[in-house]
């Protein structure tokens, strides 16, 4: 019976049942899970125990979902300060997977999963794929990066659990991606939207029209994109382009997904409880108003995360969804409340670049980051001011310095940036918060 459902294109997948829970049942489930996870964090994670005691709250004080606001927030700096394993609630032998993502400095942040956490992760990814109309029999090219990034393995196990055929090609090597897409009869692709635009453009150069291939869906996320990009992709490739959202700290991809009606991101809130708060005050904003998304993991065992400040700006959608799901939806995420930007799928904080620069002698802490996009591919240029003494050096000495900076950035970010040395006093000083990033990508 299940297989039959599984085979129906666009049909109901049994894993999606929680998407349609009647609201009283959903709220009841969320409250039970919230109380359990607050207790787990309180008892097993030193930082949470301390924070809750300091704010005079215990898990027993959570009597209703509204009481969540009594719990303290978690910030990315908390993951940094407890690096690497300080927020784990499970002993190491119960942890079967680690992933990592950018921190704000040279060190990444680390996240952990028990076997049950991985099952939950697969289940929310099955729900993601099913919501995008994929099913058993689909051939899914997974071009999210495999490795410490959660995109590759997260999508991989979800696609396998769906019963689809997965091609674990990972990111990069554009010509091979196009060859595989064509020769293997790929029906769906997972990657960042900007990389898919790059694939379309390269396809054109190679004389391959994606509209003539069996490809019919793109499962795009991990970076901000727009309706304009969606329209371009859908027209040029003849596919449906879906937005999926997630973050490592919460689980990875699988936190929220568009559905076949493409009318907002449905949050899998039976596992990830959403709030939207004013980024300055931390107070909840009225439904429908824009603010910062705050997420609480309701079931994650290895590393429960309470009220995580995502810095992603969005708003709850207040009209009912066209697809009949009862879960709350949010608008696509187009900007953030901090200075993080995402380039070629890698999250970057200017502070990381600063750390990389300061480790190289002869540079000043004056720099500017310029982002551009050529044929869907992000380019990053770092303009660095050098000291007056260094500036008088020979060309080859300056080239050596440039290479050292470039290596240092690559070591810190895992990303190759173009480095341009500029004369002393040419980078504008600002009085308030420096405008370090000039984003000219015109999404
Ligand atoms: O990007 C997880 C993911 C992988 C999501 C594959 C979707 C697909 P991180 O590397 O931790 O995790 O980056 C998380 O990326 O806080 C957002 O700022 C941004 N982001 C992720 N998805 C979207 C999206 C993965 N659909 C950070 N739209 C998040 C806009 C997104 N921004």
Coordinates of C-alpha atoms and ligand atoms in Angstrom, one line a residue:
X1 CA 0.0 0.0 0.0
X2 CA 2.8 2.4 1.0
X3 CA 4.7 1.6 -2.1
X4 CA 1.6 2.3 -4.2
X5 CA 1.4 5.8 -2.6
X6 CA 5.0 6.2 -3.1
X7 CA 4.8 5.6 -6.8
X8 CA 2.0 8.1 -7.4
X9 CA 3.5 11.2 -8.9
X10 CA 2.4 14.1 -6.7
X11 CA 0.5 11.6 -4.5
X12 CA 0.4 11.6 -0.8
X13 CA 3.5 10.2 0.9
X14 CA 2.9 8.5 4.3
X15 CA 5.9 10.3 5.9
X16 CA 4.0 13.6 5.2
X17 CA 1.2 12.7 7.6
X18 CA 2.4 15.1 10.3
X19 CA 2.2 18.0 7.8
X20 CA -1.6 17.7 8.1
X21 CA -2.0 17.2 11.9
X22 CA -5.1 18.9 13.3
X23 CA -3.9 22.0 15.1
X24 CA -5.0 21.0 18.7
X25 CA -3.1 17.7 18.2
X26 CA 0.0 19.5 16.8
X27 CA 0.1 22.1 19.6
X28 CA -0.3 19.3 22.2
X29 CA 2.6 17.4 20.6
X30 CA 4.8 20.5 20.5
X31 CA 4.1 21.3 24.1
X32 CA 5.0 17.7 25.2
X33 CA 8.2 17.8 23.1
X34 CA 9.1 21.3 24.3
X35 CA 8.9 20.3 27.9
X36 CA 11.0 17.2 27.3
X37 CA 13.7 19.0 25.4
X38 CA 13.8 21.9 27.9
X39 CA 14.3 19.3 30.6
X40 CA 17.0 17.5 28.6
X41 CA 18.9 20.8 27.9
X42 CA 18.6 21.8 31.6
X43 CA 19.9 18.6 32.9
X44 CA 22.5 17.6 30.4
X45 CA 24.0 20.8 29.0
X46 CA 25.9 23.0 31.4
X47 CA 25.3 26.2 29.5
X48 CA 21.5 25.7 29.5
X49 CA 21.3 24.7 33.1
X50 CA 23.3 27.8 34.1
X51 CA 21.3 30.1 31.8
X52 CA 17.9 28.8 33.0
X53 CA 18.9 29.1 36.7
X54 CA 20.2 32.6 36.1
X55 CA 16.9 33.6 34.5
X56 CA 14.9 32.0 37.3
X57 CA 13.1 29.5 35.1
X58 CA 13.0 25.7 35.2
X59 CA 11.5 23.3 32.7
X60 CA 8.5 22.8 35.0
X61 CA 7.6 26.4 34.3
X62 CA 6.8 25.6 30.7
X63 CA 3.0 25.0 31.1
X64 CA 2.0 26.2 27.7
X65 CA 3.7 26.9 24.3
X66 CA 3.5 30.7 25.1
X67 CA 5.8 30.0 28.1
X68 CA 8.6 29.4 25.6
X69 CA 9.5 33.1 25.8
X70 CA 10.6 32.5 29.4
X71 CA 13.5 30.4 28.1
X72 CA 16.8 32.1 27.3
X73 CA 17.9 32.5 23.7
X74 CA 20.9 30.7 22.1
X75 CA 23.3 32.6 19.9
X76 CA 25.9 31.4 17.5
X77 CA 28.5 32.8 19.9
X78 CA 27.3 30.1 22.4
X79 CA 28.4 27.4 20.0
X80 CA 31.7 29.2 19.4
X81 CA 32.3 29.6 23.2
X82 CA 31.6 26.0 23.9
X83 CA 33.6 24.8 20.9
X84 CA 33.8 22.0 20.0
X85 CA 31.5 19.7 22.0
X86 CA 30.2 21.9 24.9
X87 CA 26.5 21.9 23.9
X88 CA 26.2 18.1 23.4
X89 CA 23.6 16.5 25.7
X90 CA 24.6 12.9 24.8
X91 CA 27.7 11.0 25.7
X92 CA 30.1 10.6 22.7
X93 CA 29.3 6.9 22.2
X94 CA 25.7 7.8 21.4
X95 CA 26.7 10.3 18.8
X96 CA 27.0 8.8 15.4
X97 CA 27.6 11.9 13.2
X98 CA 29.2 15.3 13.4
X99 CA 28.8 18.2 11.0
X100 CA 30.4 21.7 11.1
X101 CA 29.6 25.1 9.8
X102 CA 31.1 28.6 9.7
X103 CA 31.7 30.2 13.1
X104 CA 32.3 33.9 13.3
X105 CA 36.0 33.5 13.6
X106 CA 38.7 31.0 12.5
X107 CA 37.0 28.0 14.2
X108 CA 33.8 26.4 12.9
X109 CA 30.8 25.5 15.0
X110 CA 30.1 21.7 15.5
X111 CA 26.8 20.0 15.5
X112 CA 26.0 16.4 16.6
X113 CA 23.4 13.7 15.9
X114 CA 22.4 10.5 17.6
X115 CA 21.1 7.6 15.4
X116 CA 17.5 8.7 16.2
X117 CA 18.4 12.3 15.2
X118 CA 19.5 11.0 11.8
X119 CA 16.2 9.2 11.4
X120 CA 14.3 12.4 12.2
X121 CA 16.5 14.3 9.7
X122 CA 15.8 11.7 7.0
X123 CA 12.1 11.9 7.8
X124 CA 11.9 15.7 7.4
X125 CA 13.9 15.4 4.2
X126 CA 11.4 12.8 2.9
X127 CA 8.7 15.3 3.7
X128 CA 10.6 18.0 1.9
X129 CA 11.0 15.9 -1.3
X130 CA 7.4 14.7 -1.1
X131 CA 6.2 18.3 -0.7
X132 CA 8.1 19.1 -3.9
X133 CA 6.3 16.3 -5.7
X134 CA 9.2 13.8 -5.8
X135 CA 8.7 10.1 -5.2
X136 CA 10.1 6.6 -5.7
X137 CA 11.3 6.3 -9.2
X138 CA 12.7 9.8 -9.4
X139 CA 16.4 10.1 -10.2
X140 CA 17.9 12.7 -8.0
X141 CA 21.2 14.4 -8.7
X142 CA 22.5 15.6 -5.4
X143 CA 24.9 18.5 -6.1
X144 CA 24.9 19.8 -2.6
X145 CA 28.4 19.5 -1.2
X146 CA 29.1 16.2 0.7
X147 CA 31.3 16.6 3.8
X148 CA 31.0 18.7 6.8
X149 CA 28.3 20.8 5.1
X150 CA 24.9 19.4 6.0
X151 CA 23.4 19.9 2.5
X152 CA 25.0 16.8 0.8
X153 CA 24.4 14.1 3.4
X154 CA 21.1 15.6 4.6
X155 CA 19.6 15.5 1.1
X156 CA 21.3 12.1 0.4
X157 CA 19.7 10.1 3.2
X158 CA 16.3 11.8 2.7
X159 CA 16.3 11.0 -1.0
X160 CA 17.2 7.3 -0.3
X161 CA 14.5 7.1 2.4
X162 CA 12.1 8.5 -0.1
X163 CA 12.9 5.5 -2.3
X164 CA 14.4 7.6 -5.1
X165 CA 17.6 6.8 -6.9
X166 CA 20.3 9.2 -5.6
X167 CA 23.4 10.3 -7.6
X168 CA 25.8 11.5 -5.0
X169 CA 27.8 13.8 -7.3
X170 CA 28.4 16.6 -4.7
X171 CA 29.2 20.1 -5.9
X172 CA 31.5 21.4 -8.7
X173 CA 32.8 20.0 -12.0
X174 CA 30.1 21.7 -14.0
X175 CA 30.6 19.8 -17.3
X176 CA 30.4 16.4 -15.6
X177 CA 27.2 17.6 -13.8
X178 CA 25.6 18.3 -17.2
X179 CA 26.8 15.1 -18.7
X180 CA 25.3 13.1 -15.8
X181 CA 22.1 15.0 -15.9
X182 CA 21.6 14.2 -19.5
X183 CA 23.0 10.6 -19.7
X184 CA 21.4 9.3 -16.4
X185 CA 18.0 10.7 -17.2
X186 CA 17.9 12.9 -14.0
X187 CA 14.5 14.0 -13.0
X188 CA 15.3 16.2 -10.1
X189 CA 18.4 18.2 -8.9
X190 CA 19.5 19.5 -5.5
X191 CA 21.9 22.4 -5.4
X192 CA 22.1 26.1 -4.6
X193 CA 19.9 28.2 -7.0
X194 CA 22.9 30.2 -8.2
X195 CA 24.8 27.1 -9.1
X196 CA 21.8 25.8 -11.1
X197 CA 21.8 29.1 -13.1
X198 CA 25.5 28.5 -13.7
X199 CA 24.6 25.0 -15.0
X200 CA 21.9 26.4 -17.3
X201 CA 24.4 29.0 -18.7
X202 CA 27.1 26.3 -19.3
X203 CA 24.5 24.0 -20.8
X204 CA 23.6 26.7 -23.3
X205 CA 27.3 27.0 -24.2
X206 CA 27.5 23.3 -24.8
X207 CA 24.3 23.4 -26.9
X208 CA 22.2 21.5 -24.3
X209 CA 18.7 22.7 -23.8
X210 CA 17.5 21.6 -20.3
X211 CA 13.9 21.9 -21.4
X212 CA 14.5 18.8 -23.6
X213 CA 15.8 16.7 -20.7
X214 CA 13.6 14.6 -18.3
X215 CA 14.5 17.0 -15.5
X216 CA 11.3 18.4 -13.9
X217 CA 12.2 19.7 -10.4
X218 CA 14.9 21.7 -8.6
X219 CA 15.2 21.5 -4.8
X220 CA 17.1 24.7 -4.2
X221 CA 18.3 26.3 -1.0
X222 CA 21.3 27.1 1.3
X223 CA 21.4 30.7 0.1
X224 CA 19.0 33.6 -0.5
X225 CA 17.3 33.8 -3.9
X226 CA 14.3 35.7 -5.4
X227 CA 11.1 35.2 -7.3
X228 CA 13.0 36.7 -10.3
X229 CA 15.6 33.9 -10.1
X230 CA 12.8 31.3 -9.8
X231 CA 11.1 32.6 -12.9
X232 CA 14.4 32.6 -14.9
X233 CA 15.1 29.0 -13.8
X234 CA 11.7 27.7 -14.4
X235 CA 11.6 29.3 -17.9
X236 CA 15.1 28.4 -19.0
X237 CA 15.1 24.9 -17.7
X238 CA 11.4 24.0 -18.0
X239 CA 11.2 22.8 -14.4
X240 CA 9.5 23.6 -11.1
X241 CA 12.0 25.4 -8.8
X242 CA 11.3 24.9 -5.0
X243 CA 12.8 26.7 -2.1
X244 CA 14.1 24.7 0.8
X245 CA 15.4 26.2 4.0
X246 CA 17.5 25.0 6.9
X247 CA 20.6 25.6 9.0
X248 CA 23.2 23.4 10.6
X249 CA 22.6 24.5 14.2
X250 CA 19.0 23.2 14.0
X251 CA 19.6 20.1 11.8
X252 CA 20.6 21.1 8.3
X253 CA 18.2 21.1 5.3
X254 CA 14.8 19.9 6.3
X255 CA 13.7 22.7 8.6
X256 CA 11.2 24.2 6.1
X257 CA 10.2 23.6 2.5
X258 CA 7.9 24.9 -0.2
X259 CA 5.2 22.6 -1.4
X260 CA 3.7 21.9 -4.7
X261 CA 1.7 25.2 -4.4
X262 CA 4.9 27.2 -4.0
X263 CA 3.2 29.6 -1.6
X264 CA 5.7 29.9 1.2
X265 CA 8.1 27.8 3.3
X266 CA 6.2 25.3 5.4
X267 CA 8.1 24.8 8.7
X268 CA 8.2 21.2 10.0
X269 CA 7.2 22.6 13.3
X270 CA 6.4 19.3 14.9
X271 CA 10.2 19.2 15.2
X272 CA 11.3 22.8 14.9
X273 CA 9.3 25.3 16.9
X274 CA 9.3 28.8 15.2
X275 CA 9.0 32.2 16.7
X276 CA 9.5 35.6 15.0
X277 CA 11.0 38.3 17.1
X278 CA 12.1 41.9 16.8
X279 CA 15.9 41.5 16.1
X280 CA 16.7 44.5 18.4
X281 CA 14.4 43.8 21.4
X282 CA 14.0 40.0 21.1
X283 CA 10.2 40.4 21.7
X284 CA 7.8 38.5 19.5
X285 CA 6.3 40.6 16.6
X286 CA 2.6 40.4 15.7
X287 CA 1.8 37.6 13.2
X288 CA 2.5 38.7 9.6
X289 CA 5.1 41.2 10.6
X290 CA 8.7 40.8 9.6
X291 CA 11.3 39.9 12.1
X292 CA 14.1 37.4 13.0
X293 CA 13.3 33.7 12.9
X294 CA 14.0 32.0 16.2
X295 CA 13.9 28.2 16.2
X296 CA 13.8 25.5 19.0
X297 CA 14.6 21.9 18.2
X298 CA 11.8 19.9 19.8
X299 CA 13.2 16.4 19.3
X300 CA 16.9 16.7 18.7
X301 CA 18.6 14.5 21.3
X302 CA 22.4 14.9 20.8
X303 CA 22.3 18.6 20.7
X304 CA 19.0 20.3 21.8
X305 CA 19.0 24.0 20.8
X306 CA 16.7 26.3 22.6
X307 CA 15.4 29.5 20.9
X308 CA 18.2 29.8 18.4
X309 CA 18.6 33.3 17.0
X310 CA 19.0 32.5 13.3
X311 CA 19.4 36.1 12.2
X312 CA 17.3 35.2 9.1
X313 CA 14.6 37.8 8.5
X314 CA 11.1 36.6 7.5
X315 CA 7.5 36.8 8.5
X316 CA 4.7 34.3 9.2
X317 CA 2.2 34.0 6.3
X318 CA -1.2 34.5 7.7
X319 CA -3.4 33.2 4.9
X320 CA -4.0 29.4 4.7
X321 CA -1.8 27.4 2.4
X322 CA -3.1 26.2 -0.9
X323 CA -1.8 22.7 -0.2
X324 CA -3.9 22.1 2.9
X325 CA -1.0 21.6 5.3
X326 CA -1.7 22.8 8.8
X327 CA 1.9 23.8 9.6
X328 CA 2.8 27.4 9.8
X329 CA 4.5 29.0 6.8
X330 CA 7.0 31.8 6.4
X331 CA 8.1 34.0 3.5
X332 CA 11.3 33.1 1.7
X333 CA 14.4 34.4 3.5
X334 CA 16.1 37.2 1.5
X335 CA 18.2 38.9 4.1
X336 CA 19.7 38.7 7.5
X337 CA 20.0 40.9 10.6
X338 CA 23.8 40.4 10.8
X339 CA 26.6 40.8 8.3
X340 CA 26.9 37.1 7.3
X341 CA 26.8 36.5 3.5
X342 CA 26.8 33.3 1.6
X343 CA 29.1 32.8 -1.3
X344 CA 29.1 29.6 -3.4
X345 CA 27.2 28.0 -0.6
X346 CA 29.7 28.9 2.0
X347 CA 28.6 31.1 4.9
X348 CA 31.1 33.9 5.5
X349 CA 31.3 36.4 8.3
X350 CA 33.5 39.5 7.6
X351 CA 35.1 38.8 11.0
X352 CA 36.5 35.5 9.7
X353 CA 38.2 37.5 6.9
X354 CA 39.5 39.9 9.4
X355 CA 41.0 37.1 11.4
X356 CA 42.6 35.7 8.3
X357 CA 44.0 39.1 7.4
X358 CA 45.4 39.9 10.8
X359 CA 47.4 36.8 10.8
X360 CA 49.4 38.1 7.9
X361 CA 52.0 40.8 8.6
X362 CA 52.0 44.0 6.7
X363 CA 48.3 44.5 6.3
X364 CA 46.1 46.9 8.1
X365 CA 42.7 46.1 9.5
X366 CA 41.1 48.1 6.7
X367 CA 39.5 46.0 4.1
X368 CA 36.5 45.8 1.9
X369 CA 34.7 42.8 0.5
X370 CA 33.2 43.1 -2.9
X371 CA 30.8 40.4 -4.1
X372 CA 29.7 40.0 -7.7
X373 CA 28.1 37.2 -9.7
X374 CA 29.1 36.2 -13.2
X375 CA 27.0 33.6 -15.0
X376 CA 25.5 32.4 -11.7
X377 CA 28.9 32.0 -10.1
X378 CA 29.7 34.1 -7.1
X379 CA 33.0 36.0 -7.1
X380 CA 34.6 37.5 -4.0
X381 CA 37.3 40.2 -4.0
X382 CA 38.9 41.3 -0.8
X383 CA 40.5 44.7 -1.1
X384 CA 43.2 45.1 1.6
X385 CA 45.0 48.2 2.6
X386 CA 48.7 47.8 3.2
X387 CA 51.0 49.7 5.5
X388 CA 52.9 52.7 4.0
X389 CA 56.2 50.9 4.4
X390 CA 55.0 47.8 2.6
X391 CA 53.5 49.9 -0.1
X392 CA 57.0 51.1 -1.1
X393 CA 58.2 47.5 -1.6
X394 CA 59.0 45.8 -4.9
X395 CA 56.3 44.4 -7.1
X396 CA 57.4 40.8 -6.3
X397 CA 57.3 41.5 -2.5
X398 CA 53.7 42.8 -2.9
X399 CA 52.8 39.8 -5.0
X400 CA 54.2 37.6 -2.2
X401 CA 52.1 39.4 0.3
X402 CA 49.0 39.0 -1.9
X403 CA 49.6 35.3 -2.1
X404 CA 50.0 35.0 1.7
X405 CA 46.7 36.8 2.3
X406 CA 45.0 34.6 -0.3
X407 CA 46.3 31.4 1.4
X408 CA 45.3 32.7 4.8
X409 CA 41.7 33.4 3.6
X410 CA 41.5 30.0 1.9
X411 CA 42.7 28.3 5.1
X412 CA 40.1 30.1 7.2
X413 CA 37.1 29.9 4.9
X414 CA 37.9 27.0 2.6
X415 CA 37.2 29.5 -0.2
X416 CA 39.5 31.1 -2.8
X417 CA 39.1 34.9 -2.9
X418 CA 40.7 37.3 -5.2
X419 CA 42.9 39.6 -3.2
X420 CA 43.7 43.2 -4.3
X421 CA 46.2 45.3 -2.4
X422 CA 45.3 49.0 -2.2
X423 CA 47.2 52.1 -1.2
X424 CA 47.2 53.3 2.4
X425 CA 44.2 55.4 3.3
X426 CA 42.1 54.5 0.3
X427 CA 39.5 52.4 2.1
X428 CA 36.8 54.6 3.5
X429 CA 36.7 54.8 7.3
X430 CA 33.3 54.8 8.8
X431 CA 32.2 56.2 12.1
X432 CA 29.6 53.7 13.1
X433 CA 29.5 50.0 12.0
X434 CA 31.9 49.6 9.1
X435 CA 30.2 48.8 5.8
X436 CA 32.6 46.0 5.0
X437 CA 30.6 44.2 2.3
X438 CA 29.7 45.6 -1.0
X439 CA 27.2 43.1 -2.4
X440 CA 26.8 43.8 -6.1
X441 CA 25.3 40.4 -7.0
X442 CA 21.9 41.9 -7.8
X443 CA 20.0 38.7 -6.9
Ligands
LIG1 O1 22.7 25.9 4.3 C1 21.5 24.0 5.2 C2 20.9 23.8 3.8 C3 21.4 22.9 2.9 C4 19.6 24.4 3.5 C5 20.8 22.7 1.7 C6 19.0 24.2 2.3 C7 19.6 23.3 1.4 P1 24.2 26.3 6.8 O2 25.4 26.1 6.0 O3 24.3 26.2 8.3 O4 23.0 25.3 6.5 O5 23.6 27.7 6.5 C8 22.4 28.2 7.1 O6 21.9 29.6 5.1 O7 20.7 30.6 8.4 C9 20.3 31.0 6.0 O8 20.9 32.3 6.2 C10 20.9 30.4 4.7 N1 19.8 29.7 4.0 C11 19.6 28.3 4.0 N2 18.6 28.0 3.2 C12 18.2 29.2 2.7 C13 17.1 29.6 1.8 C14 22.4 25.2 5.2 N3 16.3 28.7 1.2 C15 22.0 29.6 6.6 N4 16.9 30.9 1.5 C16 20.7 30.0 7.1 C17 17.7 31.8 2.1 C18 18.9 30.2 3.2 N5 18.7 31.5 2.9

